[in-house]
């Protein structure tokens, strides 16, 4: 009998890549780096600190933290009202919930973005647990988040 199910967020429940890309582009315009589509594809899903260190090797830890927070604020601005679940995601989650299966979400994104996405999708009542960027020391592709 299935007792629990673990989900990733991006690419499983939603495709928010366009909003993340746009937020990186906007951050780059604000602080002085260029996010190319190729670099974005190579790093999508990694933690912000790792991405910023590659983009701006001389950035201080304070800058990395500030820019990471700003990037996520920009993401929530551009994604608000536009996030859509991937086909079948809501039905699967609701079916699992109705069957008594506990569901958890694990993502490399900050917890604030997890809460934002779940609220935008109307799935706040489905998940029993969340794991986000703040809960791990290693980002993807390391499996620690799961």
PDB file of C-alpha atoms in Angstrom:
ATOM      1  CA  UNK A   1       0.000   0.000   0.000  1.00  0.00           C
ATOM      2  CA  UNK A   2       1.299   3.446  -0.946  1.00  0.00           C
ATOM      3  CA  UNK A   3       1.705   5.619   2.157  1.00  0.00           C
ATOM      4  CA  UNK A   4       3.577   8.637   0.857  1.00  0.00           C
ATOM      5  CA  UNK A   5       4.589  10.343  -2.354  1.00  0.00           C
ATOM      6  CA  UNK A   6       7.409  12.809  -2.929  1.00  0.00           C
ATOM      7  CA  UNK A   7       7.274  15.423  -5.669  1.00  0.00           C
ATOM      8  CA  UNK A   8       9.655  17.916  -7.177  1.00  0.00           C
ATOM      9  CA  UNK A   9       8.138  21.245  -8.157  1.00  0.00           C
ATOM     10  CA  UNK A  10       9.509  22.435 -11.463  1.00  0.00           C
ATOM     11  CA  UNK A  11       9.080  20.061 -14.351  1.00  0.00           C
ATOM     12  CA  UNK A  12       6.734  17.867 -12.309  1.00  0.00           C
ATOM     13  CA  UNK A  13       3.946  20.137 -11.072  1.00  0.00           C
ATOM     14  CA  UNK A  14       4.687  23.310 -13.047  1.00  0.00           C
ATOM     15  CA  UNK A  15       6.989  24.623 -15.741  1.00  0.00           C
ATOM     16  CA  UNK A  16       8.139  27.929 -14.333  1.00  0.00           C
ATOM     17  CA  UNK A  17      11.369  28.081 -16.325  1.00  0.00           C
ATOM     18  CA  UNK A  18      10.299  31.074 -18.416  1.00  0.00           C
ATOM     19  CA  UNK A  19       9.609  33.089 -15.266  1.00  0.00           C
ATOM     20  CA  UNK A  20      12.920  32.101 -13.679  1.00  0.00           C
ATOM     21  CA  UNK A  21      14.796  32.993 -16.853  1.00  0.00           C
ATOM     22  CA  UNK A  22      13.121  36.404 -17.038  1.00  0.00           C
ATOM     23  CA  UNK A  23      13.896  37.087 -13.378  1.00  0.00           C
ATOM     24  CA  UNK A  24      17.584  36.222 -13.937  1.00  0.00           C
ATOM     25  CA  UNK A  25      17.686  38.527 -16.964  1.00  0.00           C
ATOM     26  CA  UNK A  26      16.137  41.365 -14.952  1.00  0.00           C
ATOM     27  CA  UNK A  27      18.517  40.812 -12.041  1.00  0.00           C
ATOM     28  CA  UNK A  28      21.441  40.865 -14.446  1.00  0.00           C
ATOM     29  CA  UNK A  29      20.246  44.192 -15.827  1.00  0.00           C
ATOM     30  CA  UNK A  30      20.076  45.561 -12.278  1.00  0.00           C
ATOM     31  CA  UNK A  31      23.469  44.363 -11.036  1.00  0.00           C
ATOM     32  CA  UNK A  32      25.554  44.023 -14.191  1.00  0.00           C
ATOM     33  CA  UNK A  33      25.741  40.498 -15.566  1.00  0.00           C
ATOM     34  CA  UNK A  34      24.245  38.765 -18.602  1.00  0.00           C
ATOM     35  CA  UNK A  35      22.158  35.618 -18.261  1.00  0.00           C
ATOM     36  CA  UNK A  36      22.227  33.804 -21.587  1.00  0.00           C
ATOM     37  CA  UNK A  37      19.622  31.182 -22.530  1.00  0.00           C
ATOM     38  CA  UNK A  38      22.395  28.573 -22.758  1.00  0.00           C
ATOM     39  CA  UNK A  39      23.795  29.310 -19.283  1.00  0.00           C
ATOM     40  CA  UNK A  40      20.277  29.331 -17.879  1.00  0.00           C
ATOM     41  CA  UNK A  41      19.564  25.861 -19.324  1.00  0.00           C
ATOM     42  CA  UNK A  42      22.841  24.556 -17.904  1.00  0.00           C
ATOM     43  CA  UNK A  43      22.153  25.827 -14.394  1.00  0.00           C
ATOM     44  CA  UNK A  44      18.358  25.700 -14.074  1.00  0.00           C
ATOM     45  CA  UNK A  45      17.460  23.879 -10.865  1.00  0.00           C
ATOM     46  CA  UNK A  46      20.678  24.750  -9.071  1.00  0.00           C
ATOM     47  CA  UNK A  47      20.748  26.932  -5.982  1.00  0.00           C
ATOM     48  CA  UNK A  48      21.086  30.674  -6.554  1.00  0.00           C
ATOM     49  CA  UNK A  49      24.375  30.932  -4.683  1.00  0.00           C
ATOM     50  CA  UNK A  50      25.985  28.393  -7.011  1.00  0.00           C
ATOM     51  CA  UNK A  51      24.645  30.161 -10.103  1.00  0.00           C
ATOM     52  CA  UNK A  52      25.724  33.622  -8.947  1.00  0.00           C
ATOM     53  CA  UNK A  53      29.228  32.384  -8.073  1.00  0.00           C
ATOM     54  CA  UNK A  54      29.581  31.163 -11.649  1.00  0.00           C
ATOM     55  CA  UNK A  55      28.183  34.376 -13.155  1.00  0.00           C
ATOM     56  CA  UNK A  56      30.082  36.793 -10.909  1.00  0.00           C
ATOM     57  CA  UNK A  57      33.119  35.002  -9.431  1.00  0.00           C
ATOM     58  CA  UNK A  58      34.208  38.135  -7.515  1.00  0.00           C
ATOM     59  CA  UNK A  59      30.810  38.612  -5.795  1.00  0.00           C
ATOM     60  CA  UNK A  60      30.939  38.806  -2.028  1.00  0.00           C
ATOM     61  CA  UNK A  61      28.869  36.506   0.180  1.00  0.00           C
ATOM     62  CA  UNK A  62      26.703  39.511   1.079  1.00  0.00           C
ATOM     63  CA  UNK A  63      26.099  40.309  -2.595  1.00  0.00           C
ATOM     64  CA  UNK A  64      25.318  36.674  -3.345  1.00  0.00           C
ATOM     65  CA  UNK A  65      22.709  36.583  -0.581  1.00  0.00           C
ATOM     66  CA  UNK A  66      21.148  39.920  -1.573  1.00  0.00           C
ATOM     67  CA  UNK A  67      21.067  39.083  -5.274  1.00  0.00           C
ATOM     68  CA  UNK A  68      19.606  35.656  -4.594  1.00  0.00           C
ATOM     69  CA  UNK A  69      16.778  37.174  -2.581  1.00  0.00           C
ATOM     70  CA  UNK A  70      16.184  39.831  -5.241  1.00  0.00           C
ATOM     71  CA  UNK A  71      16.094  37.223  -8.000  1.00  0.00           C
ATOM     72  CA  UNK A  72      13.378  35.296  -6.164  1.00  0.00           C
ATOM     73  CA  UNK A  73      11.354  38.455  -5.520  1.00  0.00           C
ATOM     74  CA  UNK A  74      11.546  39.219  -9.245  1.00  0.00           C
ATOM     75  CA  UNK A  75      10.452  35.648 -10.002  1.00  0.00           C
ATOM     76  CA  UNK A  76       7.361  35.979  -7.826  1.00  0.00           C
ATOM     77  CA  UNK A  77       6.540  39.311  -9.486  1.00  0.00           C
ATOM     78  CA  UNK A  78       6.699  37.965 -13.039  1.00  0.00           C
ATOM     79  CA  UNK A  79       5.062  34.601 -12.244  1.00  0.00           C
ATOM     80  CA  UNK A  80       2.146  35.916 -10.153  1.00  0.00           C
ATOM     81  CA  UNK A  81      -1.086  34.969 -11.867  1.00  0.00           C
ATOM     82  CA  UNK A  82       0.679  33.027 -14.636  1.00  0.00           C
ATOM     83  CA  UNK A  83       1.718  29.705 -13.073  1.00  0.00           C
ATOM     84  CA  UNK A  84      -0.226  26.773 -14.471  1.00  0.00           C
ATOM     85  CA  UNK A  85      -0.051  23.143 -13.383  1.00  0.00           C
ATOM     86  CA  UNK A  86       1.346  20.624 -15.809  1.00  0.00           C
ATOM     87  CA  UNK A  87      -1.295  18.307 -17.309  1.00  0.00           C
ATOM     88  CA  UNK A  88      -2.536  15.745 -14.810  1.00  0.00           C
ATOM     89  CA  UNK A  89      -0.619  17.129 -11.836  1.00  0.00           C
ATOM     90  CA  UNK A  90      -3.602  18.457  -9.897  1.00  0.00           C
ATOM     91  CA  UNK A  91      -5.679  15.367 -10.588  1.00  0.00           C
ATOM     92  CA  UNK A  92      -2.872  13.084  -9.408  1.00  0.00           C
ATOM     93  CA  UNK A  93      -2.306  15.074  -6.221  1.00  0.00           C
ATOM     94  CA  UNK A  94      -6.009  15.259  -5.399  1.00  0.00           C
ATOM     95  CA  UNK A  95      -6.395  11.534  -6.060  1.00  0.00           C
ATOM     96  CA  UNK A  96      -3.503  10.715  -3.746  1.00  0.00           C
ATOM     97  CA  UNK A  97      -4.890  12.997  -1.048  1.00  0.00           C
ATOM     98  CA  UNK A  98      -8.349  11.397  -1.373  1.00  0.00           C
ATOM     99  CA  UNK A  99      -6.722   7.959  -1.052  1.00  0.00           C
ATOM    100  CA  UNK A 100      -5.037   8.960   2.207  1.00  0.00           C
ATOM    101  CA  UNK A 101      -1.530   9.153   0.755  1.00  0.00           C
ATOM    102  CA  UNK A 102       0.664  11.751   2.419  1.00  0.00           C
ATOM    103  CA  UNK A 103       2.400  14.055  -0.060  1.00  0.00           C
ATOM    104  CA  UNK A 104       5.619  16.031   0.286  1.00  0.00           C
ATOM    105  CA  UNK A 105       7.305  18.487  -2.013  1.00  0.00           C
ATOM    106  CA  UNK A 106      11.094  18.736  -2.330  1.00  0.00           C
ATOM    107  CA  UNK A 107      12.682  21.462  -4.422  1.00  0.00           C
ATOM    108  CA  UNK A 108      15.902  23.427  -4.785  1.00  0.00           C
ATOM    109  CA  UNK A 109      13.871  26.617  -4.746  1.00  0.00           C
ATOM    110  CA  UNK A 110      13.504  28.663  -1.563  1.00  0.00           C
ATOM    111  CA  UNK A 111      10.578  27.787   0.704  1.00  0.00           C
ATOM    112  CA  UNK A 112       8.952  31.149  -0.050  1.00  0.00           C
ATOM    113  CA  UNK A 113       8.720  30.146  -3.721  1.00  0.00           C
ATOM    114  CA  UNK A 114       7.329  26.750  -2.807  1.00  0.00           C
ATOM    115  CA  UNK A 115       4.572  28.383  -0.775  1.00  0.00           C
ATOM    116  CA  UNK A 116       3.985  30.879  -3.598  1.00  0.00           C
ATOM    117  CA  UNK A 117       3.638  28.153  -6.244  1.00  0.00           C
ATOM    118  CA  UNK A 118       1.387  25.977  -4.109  1.00  0.00           C
ATOM    119  CA  UNK A 119      -0.843  28.951  -3.350  1.00  0.00           C
ATOM    120  CA  UNK A 120      -0.946  30.003  -7.019  1.00  0.00           C
ATOM    121  CA  UNK A 121      -1.947  26.452  -8.013  1.00  0.00           C
ATOM    122  CA  UNK A 122      -4.582  26.155  -5.294  1.00  0.00           C
ATOM    123  CA  UNK A 123      -2.863  23.154  -3.706  1.00  0.00           C
ATOM    124  CA  UNK A 124      -2.213  24.455  -0.194  1.00  0.00           C
ATOM    125  CA  UNK A 125      -4.274  21.669   1.354  1.00  0.00           C
ATOM    126  CA  UNK A 126      -2.500  18.803  -0.432  1.00  0.00           C
ATOM    127  CA  UNK A 127       1.035  18.744   0.976  1.00  0.00           C
ATOM    128  CA  UNK A 128       2.037  17.469   4.395  1.00  0.00           C
ATOM    129  CA  UNK A 129       5.682  18.585   4.180  1.00  0.00           C
ATOM    130  CA  UNK A 130       8.048  20.785   2.174  1.00  0.00           C
ATOM    131  CA  UNK A 131      11.806  20.770   1.712  1.00  0.00           C
ATOM    132  CA  UNK A 132      13.404  23.811   0.098  1.00  0.00           C
ATOM    133  CA  UNK A 133      16.779  25.388  -0.552  1.00  0.00           C
ATOM    134  CA  UNK A 134      17.148  26.500   3.074  1.00  0.00           C
ATOM    135  CA  UNK A 135      16.835  22.919   4.291  1.00  0.00           C
ATOM    136  CA  UNK A 136      19.838  21.474   2.462  1.00  0.00           C
ATOM    137  CA  UNK A 137      23.527  22.196   2.158  1.00  0.00           C
ATOM    138  CA  UNK A 138      23.913  20.768  -1.348  1.00  0.00           C
ATOM    139  CA  UNK A 139      21.781  21.823  -4.279  1.00  0.00           C
ATOM    140  CA  UNK A 140      20.838  19.792  -7.306  1.00  0.00           C
ATOM    141  CA  UNK A 141      22.028  17.703  -8.941  1.00  0.00           C
ATOM    142  CA  UNK A 142      22.871  16.350  -5.482  1.00  0.00           C
ATOM    143  CA  UNK A 143      19.905  14.252  -4.242  1.00  0.00           C
ATOM    144  CA  UNK A 144      20.001  15.676  -0.676  1.00  0.00           C
ATOM    145  CA  UNK A 145      16.771  17.631  -1.213  1.00  0.00           C
ATOM    146  CA  UNK A 146      14.922  14.346  -1.774  1.00  0.00           C
TER     147      UNK A 146
END
